[in-house]
Tab-separated table of C-alpha atoms in Angstrom:
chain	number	residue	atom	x	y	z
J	1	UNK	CA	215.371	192.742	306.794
J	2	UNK	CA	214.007	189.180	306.513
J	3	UNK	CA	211.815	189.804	303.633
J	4	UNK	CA	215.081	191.205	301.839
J	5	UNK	CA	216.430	187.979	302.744
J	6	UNK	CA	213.919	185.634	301.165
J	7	UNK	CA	213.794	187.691	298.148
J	8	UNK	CA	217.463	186.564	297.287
J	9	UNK	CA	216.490	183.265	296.422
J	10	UNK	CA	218.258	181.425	299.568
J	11	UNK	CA	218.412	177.365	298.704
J	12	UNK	CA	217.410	174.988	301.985
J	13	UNK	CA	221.080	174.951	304.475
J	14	UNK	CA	222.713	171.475	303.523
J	15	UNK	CA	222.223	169.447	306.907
J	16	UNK	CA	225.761	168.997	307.039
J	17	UNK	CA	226.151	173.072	306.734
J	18	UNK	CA	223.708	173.421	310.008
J	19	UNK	CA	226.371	174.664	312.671
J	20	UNK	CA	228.251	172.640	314.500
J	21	UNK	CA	227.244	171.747	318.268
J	22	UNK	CA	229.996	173.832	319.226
J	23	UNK	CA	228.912	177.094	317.627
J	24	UNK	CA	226.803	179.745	320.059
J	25	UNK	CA	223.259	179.633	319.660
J	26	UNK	CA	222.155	181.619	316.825
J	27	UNK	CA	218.870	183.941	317.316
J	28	UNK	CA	216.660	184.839	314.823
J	29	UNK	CA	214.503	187.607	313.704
J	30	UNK	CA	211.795	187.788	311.324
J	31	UNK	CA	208.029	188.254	311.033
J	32	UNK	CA	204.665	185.511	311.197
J	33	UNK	CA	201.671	185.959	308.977
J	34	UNK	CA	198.712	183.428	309.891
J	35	UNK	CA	194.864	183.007	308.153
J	36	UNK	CA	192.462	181.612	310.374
J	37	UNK	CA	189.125	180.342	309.655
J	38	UNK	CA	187.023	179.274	306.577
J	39	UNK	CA	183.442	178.956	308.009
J	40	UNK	CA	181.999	181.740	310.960
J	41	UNK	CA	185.942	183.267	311.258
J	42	UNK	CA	187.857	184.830	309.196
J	43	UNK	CA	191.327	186.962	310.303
J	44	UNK	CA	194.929	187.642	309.065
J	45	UNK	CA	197.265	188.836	311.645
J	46	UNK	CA	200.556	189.504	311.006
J	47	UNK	CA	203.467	190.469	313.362
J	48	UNK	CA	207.091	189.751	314.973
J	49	UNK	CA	208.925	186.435	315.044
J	50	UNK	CA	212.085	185.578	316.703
J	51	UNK	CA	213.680	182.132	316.629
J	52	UNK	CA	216.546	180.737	318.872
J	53	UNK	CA	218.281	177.802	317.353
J	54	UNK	CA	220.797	176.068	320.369
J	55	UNK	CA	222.916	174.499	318.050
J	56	UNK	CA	224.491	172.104	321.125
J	57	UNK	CA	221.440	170.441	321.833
J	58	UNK	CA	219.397	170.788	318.367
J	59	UNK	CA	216.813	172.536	320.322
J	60	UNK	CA	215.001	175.670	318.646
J	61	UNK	CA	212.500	177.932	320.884
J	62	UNK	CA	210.791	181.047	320.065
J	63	UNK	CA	208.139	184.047	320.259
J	64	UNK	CA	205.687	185.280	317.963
J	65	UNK	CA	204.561	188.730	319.635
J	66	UNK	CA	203.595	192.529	318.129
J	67	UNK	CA	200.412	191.032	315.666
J	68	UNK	CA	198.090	193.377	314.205
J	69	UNK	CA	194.603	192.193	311.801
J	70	UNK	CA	193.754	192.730	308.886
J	71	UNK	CA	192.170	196.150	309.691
J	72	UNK	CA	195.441	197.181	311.771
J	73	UNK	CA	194.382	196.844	315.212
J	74	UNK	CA	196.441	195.197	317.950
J	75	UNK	CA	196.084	191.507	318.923
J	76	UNK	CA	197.261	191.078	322.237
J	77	UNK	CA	199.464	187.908	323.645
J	78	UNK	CA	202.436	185.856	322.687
J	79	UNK	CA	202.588	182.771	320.842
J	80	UNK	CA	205.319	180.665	321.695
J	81	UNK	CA	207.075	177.852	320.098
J	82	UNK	CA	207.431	174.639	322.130
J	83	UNK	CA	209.027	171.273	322.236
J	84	UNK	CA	211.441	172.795	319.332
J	85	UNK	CA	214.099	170.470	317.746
J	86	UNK	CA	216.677	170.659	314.649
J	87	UNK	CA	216.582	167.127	312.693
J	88	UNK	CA	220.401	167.541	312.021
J	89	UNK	CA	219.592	164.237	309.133
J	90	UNK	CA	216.992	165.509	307.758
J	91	UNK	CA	216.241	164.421	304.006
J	92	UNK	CA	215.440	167.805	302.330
J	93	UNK	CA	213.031	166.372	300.216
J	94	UNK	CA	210.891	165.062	302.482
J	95	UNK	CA	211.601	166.235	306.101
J	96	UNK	CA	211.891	169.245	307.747
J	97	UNK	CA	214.679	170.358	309.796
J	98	UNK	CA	213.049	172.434	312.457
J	99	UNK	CA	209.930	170.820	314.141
J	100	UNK	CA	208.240	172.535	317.034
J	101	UNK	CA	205.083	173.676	318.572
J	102	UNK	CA	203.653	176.772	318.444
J	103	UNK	CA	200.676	177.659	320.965
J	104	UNK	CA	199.005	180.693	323.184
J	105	UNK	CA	196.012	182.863	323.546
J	106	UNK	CA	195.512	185.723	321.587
J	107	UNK	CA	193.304	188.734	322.252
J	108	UNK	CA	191.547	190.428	319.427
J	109	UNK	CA	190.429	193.589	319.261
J	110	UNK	CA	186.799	193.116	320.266
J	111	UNK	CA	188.303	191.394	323.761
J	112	UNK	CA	187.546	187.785	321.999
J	113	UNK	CA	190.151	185.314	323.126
J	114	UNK	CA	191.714	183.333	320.890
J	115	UNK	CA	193.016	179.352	322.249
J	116	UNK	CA	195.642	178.663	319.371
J	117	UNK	CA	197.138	175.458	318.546
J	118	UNK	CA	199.663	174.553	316.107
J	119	UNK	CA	202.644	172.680	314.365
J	120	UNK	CA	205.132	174.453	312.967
J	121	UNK	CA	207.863	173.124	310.025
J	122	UNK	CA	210.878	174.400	308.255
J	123	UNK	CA	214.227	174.711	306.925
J	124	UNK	CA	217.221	176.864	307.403
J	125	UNK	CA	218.230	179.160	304.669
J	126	UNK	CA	221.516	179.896	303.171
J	127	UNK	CA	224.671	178.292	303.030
J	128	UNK	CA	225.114	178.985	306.895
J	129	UNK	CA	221.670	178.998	307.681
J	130	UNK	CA	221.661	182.495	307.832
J	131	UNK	CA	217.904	182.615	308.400
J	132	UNK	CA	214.843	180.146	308.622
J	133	UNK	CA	211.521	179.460	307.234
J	134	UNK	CA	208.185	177.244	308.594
J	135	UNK	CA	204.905	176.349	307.695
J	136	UNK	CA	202.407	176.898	310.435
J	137	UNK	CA	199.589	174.105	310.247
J	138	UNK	CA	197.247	174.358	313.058
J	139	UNK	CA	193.927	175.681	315.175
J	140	UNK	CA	192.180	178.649	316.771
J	141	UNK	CA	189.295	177.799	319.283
J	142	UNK	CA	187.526	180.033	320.792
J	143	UNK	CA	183.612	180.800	323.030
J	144	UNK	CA	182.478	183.426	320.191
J	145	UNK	CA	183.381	181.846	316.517
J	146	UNK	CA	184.537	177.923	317.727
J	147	UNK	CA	187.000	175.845	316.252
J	148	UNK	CA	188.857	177.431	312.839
J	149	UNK	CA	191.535	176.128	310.710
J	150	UNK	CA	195.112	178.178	310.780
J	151	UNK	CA	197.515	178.036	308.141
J	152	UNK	CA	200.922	180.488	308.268
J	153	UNK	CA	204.580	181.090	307.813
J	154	UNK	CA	207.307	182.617	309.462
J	155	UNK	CA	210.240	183.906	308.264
J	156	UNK	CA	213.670	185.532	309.655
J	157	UNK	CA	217.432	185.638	309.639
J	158	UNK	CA	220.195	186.115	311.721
């Protein structure tokens, strides 16, 4: 399980240990966990992430999908990750070596949708980057509680 995986204590992949171009695309899977709002809004969710790193042409796309609140109840809709790369030179102190997107509309349980907008950065994990992590930086916008700040993670493995 991913959260197994974090708990080992898994250092940042070397960029030179990211897979070569000529090794398969690798998919990923894992879980997301996002806060949104500070002022009229205020929401966990937490559900399913998978994460497909093409290796070949440093390209990384994915789904976030299954999310539940706080109080347990379904969130319908699919985030999904977009314009996705792998910075093969990234300096691990101060760049990240996945960079994408991450967007949709969400559903609540109260029928309220929810516009989301987002960045997402992270690292591969593990001396064969056996898994990933990001940092979700980002928006929600909707008609009923306007525009809120959303801050998250996601985290999986191979």
């Amino acid at each position: 399980m991913a959260n197994e995986f974090a708990m080992a204590g898994y250092d940042v992949t070397p960029v030179a240990d990211i897979p070569a171009p000529t090794v398969p695309p690798a998919t990923y899977d894992g879980y997301i966990v996002m806060d949104v709002g500070f002022d009229v809004y205020r929401e966990s969710y937490a559900g399913a992430a998978q994460m497909t790193a093409d290796f070949a042409s440093n390209t990384v796309g994915g789904t976030a999908s299954a999310l539940y609140d706080t109080a347990g109840r379904p969130v319908a809709g699919v985030l999904t990750m977009n314009g996705g790369t792998i910075d093969r030179f990234a300096d691990p102190v101060t760049e990240w070596q996945i960079n994408s997107g991450l967007s949709g509309t969400l559903t609540d349980a109260d029928g309220v949708d929810l516009n989301v907008s987002s960045t997402m950065d992270g690292d591969f994990l593990g001396p064969n980057a056996e898994g990933y992590y990001t940092i979700i930086d980002g928006s929600m916008t909707s008609i009923e509680y306007g525009f809120e700040f959303l801050l998250g993670t996601t985290i999986g493995q191979r």
